[in-house]
mmCIF file with all atom_site columns, C-alpha atoms in Angstrom:
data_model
loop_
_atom_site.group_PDB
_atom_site.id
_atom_site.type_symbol
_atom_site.label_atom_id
_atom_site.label_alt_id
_atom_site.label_comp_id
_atom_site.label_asym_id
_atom_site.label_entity_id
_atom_site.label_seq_id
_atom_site.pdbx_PDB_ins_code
_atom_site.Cartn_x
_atom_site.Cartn_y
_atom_site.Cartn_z
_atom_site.occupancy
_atom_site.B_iso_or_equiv
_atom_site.pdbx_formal_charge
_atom_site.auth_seq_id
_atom_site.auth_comp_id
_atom_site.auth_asym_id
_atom_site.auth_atom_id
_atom_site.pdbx_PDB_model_num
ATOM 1   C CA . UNK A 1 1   ? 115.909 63.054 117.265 1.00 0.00 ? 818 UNK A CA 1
ATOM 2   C CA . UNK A 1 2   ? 113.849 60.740 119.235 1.00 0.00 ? 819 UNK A CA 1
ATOM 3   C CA . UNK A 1 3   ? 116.384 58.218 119.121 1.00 0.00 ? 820 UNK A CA 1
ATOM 4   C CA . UNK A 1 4   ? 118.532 60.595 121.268 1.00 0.00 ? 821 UNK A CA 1
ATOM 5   C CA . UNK A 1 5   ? 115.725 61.417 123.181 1.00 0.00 ? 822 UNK A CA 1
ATOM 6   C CA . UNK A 1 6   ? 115.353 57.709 123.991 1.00 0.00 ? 823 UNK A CA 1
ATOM 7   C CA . UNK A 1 7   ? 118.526 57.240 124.829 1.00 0.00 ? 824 UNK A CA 1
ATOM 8   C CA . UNK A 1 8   ? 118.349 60.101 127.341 1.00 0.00 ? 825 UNK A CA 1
ATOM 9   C CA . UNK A 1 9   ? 115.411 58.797 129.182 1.00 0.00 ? 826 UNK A CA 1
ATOM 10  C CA . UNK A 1 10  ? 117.719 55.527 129.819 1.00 0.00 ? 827 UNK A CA 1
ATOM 11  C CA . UNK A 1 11  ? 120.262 57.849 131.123 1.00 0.00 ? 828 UNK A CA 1
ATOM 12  C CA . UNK A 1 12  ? 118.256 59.475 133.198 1.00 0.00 ? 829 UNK A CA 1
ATOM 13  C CA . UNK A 1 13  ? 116.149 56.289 134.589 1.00 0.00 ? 830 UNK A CA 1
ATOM 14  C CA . UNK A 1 14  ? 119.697 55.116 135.024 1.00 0.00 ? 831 UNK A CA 1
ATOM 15  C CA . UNK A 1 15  ? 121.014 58.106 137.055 1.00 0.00 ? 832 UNK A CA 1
ATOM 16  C CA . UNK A 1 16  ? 117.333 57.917 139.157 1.00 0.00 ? 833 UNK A CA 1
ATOM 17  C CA . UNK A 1 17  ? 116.541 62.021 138.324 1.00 0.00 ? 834 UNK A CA 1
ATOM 18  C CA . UNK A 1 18  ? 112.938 61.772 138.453 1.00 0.00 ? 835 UNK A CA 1
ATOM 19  C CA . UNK A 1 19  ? 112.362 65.783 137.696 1.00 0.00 ? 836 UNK A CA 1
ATOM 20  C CA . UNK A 1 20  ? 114.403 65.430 134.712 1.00 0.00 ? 837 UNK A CA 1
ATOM 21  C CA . UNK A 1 21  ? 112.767 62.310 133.770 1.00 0.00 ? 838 UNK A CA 1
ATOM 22  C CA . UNK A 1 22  ? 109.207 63.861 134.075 1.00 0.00 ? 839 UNK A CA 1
ATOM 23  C CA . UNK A 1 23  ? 109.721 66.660 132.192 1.00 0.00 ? 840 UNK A CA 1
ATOM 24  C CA . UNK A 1 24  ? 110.372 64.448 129.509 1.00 0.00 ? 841 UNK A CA 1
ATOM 25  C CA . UNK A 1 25  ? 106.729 63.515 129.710 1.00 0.00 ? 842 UNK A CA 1
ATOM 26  C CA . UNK A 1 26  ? 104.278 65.666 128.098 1.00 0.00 ? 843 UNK A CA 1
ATOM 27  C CA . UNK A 1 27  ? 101.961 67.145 131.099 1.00 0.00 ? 844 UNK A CA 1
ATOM 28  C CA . UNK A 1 28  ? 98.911  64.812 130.519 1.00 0.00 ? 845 UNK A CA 1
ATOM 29  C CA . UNK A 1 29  ? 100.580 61.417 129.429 1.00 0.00 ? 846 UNK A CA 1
ATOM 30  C CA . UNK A 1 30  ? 99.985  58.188 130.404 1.00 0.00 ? 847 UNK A CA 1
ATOM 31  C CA . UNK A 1 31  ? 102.054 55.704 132.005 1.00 0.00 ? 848 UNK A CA 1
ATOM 32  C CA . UNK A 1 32  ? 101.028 52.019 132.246 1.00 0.00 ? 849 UNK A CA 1
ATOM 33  C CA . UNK A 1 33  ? 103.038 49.146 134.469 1.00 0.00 ? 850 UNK A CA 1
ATOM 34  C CA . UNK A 1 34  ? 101.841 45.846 133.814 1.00 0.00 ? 851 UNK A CA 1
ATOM 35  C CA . UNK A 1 35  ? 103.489 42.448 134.643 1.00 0.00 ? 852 UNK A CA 1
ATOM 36  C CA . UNK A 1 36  ? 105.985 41.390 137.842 1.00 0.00 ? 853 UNK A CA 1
ATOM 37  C CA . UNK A 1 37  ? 105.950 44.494 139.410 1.00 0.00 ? 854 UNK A CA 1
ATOM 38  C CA . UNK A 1 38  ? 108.220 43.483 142.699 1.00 0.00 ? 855 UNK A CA 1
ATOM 39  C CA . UNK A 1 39  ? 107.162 43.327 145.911 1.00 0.00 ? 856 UNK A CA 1
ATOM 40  C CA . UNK A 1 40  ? 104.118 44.858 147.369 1.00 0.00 ? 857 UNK A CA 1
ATOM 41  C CA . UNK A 1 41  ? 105.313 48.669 148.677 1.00 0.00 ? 858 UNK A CA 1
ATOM 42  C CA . UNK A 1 42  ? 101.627 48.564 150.681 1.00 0.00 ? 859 UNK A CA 1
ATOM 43  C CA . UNK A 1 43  ? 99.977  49.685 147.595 1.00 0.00 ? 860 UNK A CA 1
ATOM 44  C CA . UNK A 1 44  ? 100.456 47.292 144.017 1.00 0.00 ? 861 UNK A CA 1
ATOM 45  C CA . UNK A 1 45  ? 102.489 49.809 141.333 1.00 0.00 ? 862 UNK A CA 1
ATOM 46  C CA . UNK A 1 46  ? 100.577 47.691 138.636 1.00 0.00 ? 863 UNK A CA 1
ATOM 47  C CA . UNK A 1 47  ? 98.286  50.515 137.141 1.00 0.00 ? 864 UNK A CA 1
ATOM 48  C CA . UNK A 1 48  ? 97.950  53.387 134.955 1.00 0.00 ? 865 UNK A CA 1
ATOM 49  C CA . UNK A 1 49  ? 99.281  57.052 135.663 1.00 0.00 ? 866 UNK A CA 1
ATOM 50  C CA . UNK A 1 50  ? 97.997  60.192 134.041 1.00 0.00 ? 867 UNK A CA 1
ATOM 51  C CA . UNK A 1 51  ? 99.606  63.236 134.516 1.00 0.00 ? 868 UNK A CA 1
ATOM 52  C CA . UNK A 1 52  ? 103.404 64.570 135.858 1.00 0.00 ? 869 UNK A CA 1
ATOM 53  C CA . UNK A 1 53  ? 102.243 64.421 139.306 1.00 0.00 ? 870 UNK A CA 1
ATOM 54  C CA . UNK A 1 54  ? 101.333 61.116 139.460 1.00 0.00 ? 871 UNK A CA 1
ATOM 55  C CA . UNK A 1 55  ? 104.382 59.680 137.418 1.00 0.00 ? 872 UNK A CA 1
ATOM 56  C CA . UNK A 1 56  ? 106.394 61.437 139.787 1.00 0.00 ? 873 UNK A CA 1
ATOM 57  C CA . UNK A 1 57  ? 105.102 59.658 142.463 1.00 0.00 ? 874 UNK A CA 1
ATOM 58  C CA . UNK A 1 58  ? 105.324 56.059 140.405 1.00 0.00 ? 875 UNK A CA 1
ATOM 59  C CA . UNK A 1 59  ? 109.038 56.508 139.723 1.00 0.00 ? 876 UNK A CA 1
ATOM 60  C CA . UNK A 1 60  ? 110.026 57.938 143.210 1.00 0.00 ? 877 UNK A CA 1
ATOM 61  C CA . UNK A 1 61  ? 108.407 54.777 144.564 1.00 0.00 ? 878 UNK A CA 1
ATOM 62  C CA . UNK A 1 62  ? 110.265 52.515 142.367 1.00 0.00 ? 879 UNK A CA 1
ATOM 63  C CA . UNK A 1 63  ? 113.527 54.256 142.410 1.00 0.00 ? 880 UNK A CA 1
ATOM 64  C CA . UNK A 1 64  ? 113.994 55.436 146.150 1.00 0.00 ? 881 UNK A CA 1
ATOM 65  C CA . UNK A 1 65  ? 111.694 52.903 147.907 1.00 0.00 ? 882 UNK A CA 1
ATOM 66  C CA . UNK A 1 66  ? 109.030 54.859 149.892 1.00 0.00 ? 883 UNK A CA 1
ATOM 67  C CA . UNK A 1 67  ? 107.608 52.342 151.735 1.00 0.00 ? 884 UNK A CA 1
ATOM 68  C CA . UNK A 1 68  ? 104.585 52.650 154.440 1.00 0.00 ? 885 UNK A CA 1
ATOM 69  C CA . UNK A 1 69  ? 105.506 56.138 155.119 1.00 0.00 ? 886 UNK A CA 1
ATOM 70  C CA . UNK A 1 70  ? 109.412 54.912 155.873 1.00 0.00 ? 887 UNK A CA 1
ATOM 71  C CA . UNK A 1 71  ? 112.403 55.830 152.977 1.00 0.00 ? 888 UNK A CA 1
ATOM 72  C CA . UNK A 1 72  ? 114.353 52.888 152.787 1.00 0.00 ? 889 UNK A CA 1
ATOM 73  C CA . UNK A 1 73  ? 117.451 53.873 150.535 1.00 0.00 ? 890 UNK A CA 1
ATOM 74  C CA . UNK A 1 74  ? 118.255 52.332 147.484 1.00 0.00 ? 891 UNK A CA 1
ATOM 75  C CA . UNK A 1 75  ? 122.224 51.764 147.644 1.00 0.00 ? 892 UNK A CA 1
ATOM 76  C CA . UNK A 1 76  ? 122.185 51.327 143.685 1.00 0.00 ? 893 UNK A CA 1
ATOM 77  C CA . UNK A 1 77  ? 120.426 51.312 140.687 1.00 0.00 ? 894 UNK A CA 1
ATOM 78  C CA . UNK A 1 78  ? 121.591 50.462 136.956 1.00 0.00 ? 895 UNK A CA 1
ATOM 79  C CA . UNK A 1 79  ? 120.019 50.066 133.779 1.00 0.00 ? 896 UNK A CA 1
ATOM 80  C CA . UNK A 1 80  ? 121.861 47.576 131.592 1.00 0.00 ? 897 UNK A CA 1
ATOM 81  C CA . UNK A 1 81  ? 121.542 45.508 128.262 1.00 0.00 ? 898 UNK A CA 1
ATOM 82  C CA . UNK A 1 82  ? 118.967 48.404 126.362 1.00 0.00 ? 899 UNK A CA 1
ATOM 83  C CA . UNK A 1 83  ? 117.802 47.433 123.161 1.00 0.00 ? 900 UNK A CA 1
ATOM 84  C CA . UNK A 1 84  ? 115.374 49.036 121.121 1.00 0.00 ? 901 UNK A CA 1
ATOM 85  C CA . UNK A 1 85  ? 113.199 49.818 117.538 1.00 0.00 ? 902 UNK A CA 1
ATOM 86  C CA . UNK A 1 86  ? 112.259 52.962 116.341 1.00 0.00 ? 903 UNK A CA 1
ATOM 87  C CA . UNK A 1 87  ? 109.008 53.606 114.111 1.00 0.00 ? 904 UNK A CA 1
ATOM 88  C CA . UNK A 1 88  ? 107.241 56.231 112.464 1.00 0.00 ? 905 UNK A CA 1
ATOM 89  C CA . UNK A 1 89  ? 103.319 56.564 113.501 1.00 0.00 ? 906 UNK A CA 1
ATOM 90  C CA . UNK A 1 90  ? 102.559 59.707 111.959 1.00 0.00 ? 907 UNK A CA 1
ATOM 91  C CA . UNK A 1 91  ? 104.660 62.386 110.524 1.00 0.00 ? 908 UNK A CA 1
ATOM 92  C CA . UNK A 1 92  ? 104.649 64.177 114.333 1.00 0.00 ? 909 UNK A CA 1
ATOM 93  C CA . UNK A 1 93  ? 104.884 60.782 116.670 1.00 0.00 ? 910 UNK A CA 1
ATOM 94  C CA . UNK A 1 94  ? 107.034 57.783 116.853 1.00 0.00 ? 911 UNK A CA 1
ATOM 95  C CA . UNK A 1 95  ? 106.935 54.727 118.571 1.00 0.00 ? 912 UNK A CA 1
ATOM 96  C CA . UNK A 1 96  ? 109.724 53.550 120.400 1.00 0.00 ? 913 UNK A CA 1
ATOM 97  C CA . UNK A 1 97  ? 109.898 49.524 121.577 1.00 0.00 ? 914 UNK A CA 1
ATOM 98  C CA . UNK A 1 98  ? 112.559 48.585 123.817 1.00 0.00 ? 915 UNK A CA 1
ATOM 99  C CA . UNK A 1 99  ? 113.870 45.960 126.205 1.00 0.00 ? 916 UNK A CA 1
ATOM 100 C CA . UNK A 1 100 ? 115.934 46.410 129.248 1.00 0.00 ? 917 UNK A CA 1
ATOM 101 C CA . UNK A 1 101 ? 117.022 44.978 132.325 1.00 0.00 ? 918 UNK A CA 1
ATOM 102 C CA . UNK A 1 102 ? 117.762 46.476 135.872 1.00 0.00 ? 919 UNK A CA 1
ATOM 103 C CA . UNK A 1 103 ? 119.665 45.589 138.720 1.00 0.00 ? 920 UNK A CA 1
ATOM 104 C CA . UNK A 1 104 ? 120.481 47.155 142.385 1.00 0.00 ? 921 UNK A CA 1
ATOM 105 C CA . UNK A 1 105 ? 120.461 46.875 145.997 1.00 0.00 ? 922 UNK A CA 1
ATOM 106 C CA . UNK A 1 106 ? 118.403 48.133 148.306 1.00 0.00 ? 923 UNK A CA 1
ATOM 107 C CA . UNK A 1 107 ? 118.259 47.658 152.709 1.00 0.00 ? 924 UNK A CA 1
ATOM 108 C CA . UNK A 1 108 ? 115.112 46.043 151.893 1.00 0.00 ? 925 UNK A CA 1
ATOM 109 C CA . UNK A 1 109 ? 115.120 43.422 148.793 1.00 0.00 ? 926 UNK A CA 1
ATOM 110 C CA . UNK A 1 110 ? 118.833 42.862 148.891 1.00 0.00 ? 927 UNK A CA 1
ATOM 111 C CA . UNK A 1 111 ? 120.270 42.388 145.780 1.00 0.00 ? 928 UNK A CA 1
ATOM 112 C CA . UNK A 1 112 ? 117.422 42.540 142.642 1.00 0.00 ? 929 UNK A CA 1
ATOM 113 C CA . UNK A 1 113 ? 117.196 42.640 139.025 1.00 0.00 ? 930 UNK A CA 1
ATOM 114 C CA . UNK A 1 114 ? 114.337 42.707 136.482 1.00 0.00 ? 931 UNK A CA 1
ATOM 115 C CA . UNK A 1 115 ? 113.666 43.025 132.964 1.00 0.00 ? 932 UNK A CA 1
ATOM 116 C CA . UNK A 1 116 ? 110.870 45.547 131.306 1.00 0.00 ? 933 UNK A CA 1
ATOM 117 C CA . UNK A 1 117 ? 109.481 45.170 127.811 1.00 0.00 ? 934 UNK A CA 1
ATOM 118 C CA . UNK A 1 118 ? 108.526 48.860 127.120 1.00 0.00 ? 935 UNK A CA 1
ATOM 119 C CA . UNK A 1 119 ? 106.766 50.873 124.398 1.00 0.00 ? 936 UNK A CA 1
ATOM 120 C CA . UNK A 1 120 ? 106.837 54.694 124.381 1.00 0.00 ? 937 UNK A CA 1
ATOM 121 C CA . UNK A 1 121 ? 104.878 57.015 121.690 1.00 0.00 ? 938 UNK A CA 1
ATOM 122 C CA . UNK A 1 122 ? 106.553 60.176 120.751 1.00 0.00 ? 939 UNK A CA 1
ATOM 123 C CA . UNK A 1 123 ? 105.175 63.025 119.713 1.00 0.00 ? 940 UNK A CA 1
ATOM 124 C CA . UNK A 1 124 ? 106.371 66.265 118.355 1.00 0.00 ? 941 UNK A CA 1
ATOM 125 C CA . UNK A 1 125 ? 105.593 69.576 120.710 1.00 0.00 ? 942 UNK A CA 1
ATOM 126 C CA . UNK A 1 126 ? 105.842 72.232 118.066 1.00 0.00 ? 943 UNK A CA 1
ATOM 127 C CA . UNK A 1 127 ? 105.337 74.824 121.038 1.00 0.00 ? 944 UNK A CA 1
ATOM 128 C CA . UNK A 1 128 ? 108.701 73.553 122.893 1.00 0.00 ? 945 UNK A CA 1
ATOM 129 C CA . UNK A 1 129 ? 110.304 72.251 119.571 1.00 0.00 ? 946 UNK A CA 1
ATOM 130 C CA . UNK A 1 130 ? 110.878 69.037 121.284 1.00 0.00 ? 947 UNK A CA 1
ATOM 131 C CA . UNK A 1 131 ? 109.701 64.905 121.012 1.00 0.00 ? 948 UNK A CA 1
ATOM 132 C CA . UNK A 1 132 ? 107.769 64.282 124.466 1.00 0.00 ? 949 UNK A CA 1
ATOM 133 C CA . UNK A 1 133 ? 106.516 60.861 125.345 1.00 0.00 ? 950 UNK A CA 1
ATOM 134 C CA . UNK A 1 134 ? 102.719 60.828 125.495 1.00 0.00 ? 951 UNK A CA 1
ATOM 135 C CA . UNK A 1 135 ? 102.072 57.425 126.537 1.00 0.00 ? 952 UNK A CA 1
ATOM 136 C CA . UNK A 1 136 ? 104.325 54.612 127.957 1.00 0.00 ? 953 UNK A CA 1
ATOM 137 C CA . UNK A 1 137 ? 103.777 51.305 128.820 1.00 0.00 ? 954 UNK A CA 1
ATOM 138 C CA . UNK A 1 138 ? 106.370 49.035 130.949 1.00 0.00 ? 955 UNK A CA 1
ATOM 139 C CA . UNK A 1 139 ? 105.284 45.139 131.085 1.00 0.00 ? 956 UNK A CA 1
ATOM 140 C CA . UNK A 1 140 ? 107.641 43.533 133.983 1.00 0.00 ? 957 UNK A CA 1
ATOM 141 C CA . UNK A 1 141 ? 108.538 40.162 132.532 1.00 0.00 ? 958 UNK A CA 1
ATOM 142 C CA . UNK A 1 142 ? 110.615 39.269 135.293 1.00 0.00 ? 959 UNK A CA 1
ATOM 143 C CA . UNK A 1 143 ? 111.028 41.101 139.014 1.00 0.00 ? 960 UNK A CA 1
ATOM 144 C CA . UNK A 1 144 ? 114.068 38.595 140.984 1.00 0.00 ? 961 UNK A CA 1
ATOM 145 C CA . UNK A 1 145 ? 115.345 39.303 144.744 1.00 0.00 ? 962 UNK A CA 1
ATOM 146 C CA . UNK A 1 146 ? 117.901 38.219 147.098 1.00 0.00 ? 963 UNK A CA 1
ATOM 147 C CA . UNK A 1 147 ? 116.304 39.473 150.148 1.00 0.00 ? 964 UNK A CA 1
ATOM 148 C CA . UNK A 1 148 ? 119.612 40.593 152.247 1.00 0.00 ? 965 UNK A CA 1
ATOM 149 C CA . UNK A 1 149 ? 120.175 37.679 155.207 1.00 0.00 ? 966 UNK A CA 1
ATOM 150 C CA . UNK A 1 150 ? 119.124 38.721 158.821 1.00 0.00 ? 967 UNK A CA 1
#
């Protein structure tokens, strides 16, 4: 189960639906960006993000650009090369490790790729009958641009 829940959270990241990402979050987890994070958007995404509302706000940053107030459109975005190990914590939470590279374009950066080392702990919502992530972490090992010319 949290295999395929995994791999729908790639799909999703992929596909840059940050509602139906979130909800895949239980309401107070914690999300945790360490590393290369890219260029400076006016505020450093290196941090730690508790809560729905304030992941929303990390991923719409990272997947549609909001910079200084301005939205400057992300032409693509693809999630490639996924690998990942799947352990048992406890009999209601698993730990998922992964490694996967990005890649897009954007008007601002150009063309830019990266590659996340990630860790996500599962655990089981008996109430919704679902695996939610409860905490994630994201260390950038690499962050690479090709700002566009001009």
């Amino acid at each position: 189960m949290v295999s395929g829940s995994f791999a729908e959270h790639i799909l999703l990241l992929d596909a840059r639906n940050v509602s139906a990402i979130v909800s895949q979050y239980q309401g107070n987890a914690t999300v945790t960006w360490t590393g290369v994070t890219g260029p400076d958007y006016g505020t450093n995404l290196t941090g730690v993000y508790v809560g729905s509302a304030n992941i929303s706000t990390l991923l719409r940053t990272f997947l549609f650009e909001t910079y200084h107030s301005a939205v400057h459109p992300v032409q693509s975005f693809r999630v490639v090369n996924v690998t990942q190990t799947i352990a048992a914590v406890t009999d209601n939470s698993m730990e998922v490790n992964s490694r996967f590279e990005f890649a897009g374009n954007s008007s601002i950066w150009g063309n830019y790729q990266g590659t996340v080392m990630a860790q996500d702990l599962y655990s089981f919502s008996a109430a919704q009958g679902i695996w939610l992530i409860s905490r994630e972490v994201w260390k950038f090992t690499s962050f690479n641009i090709q700002f566009p010319a001009g």
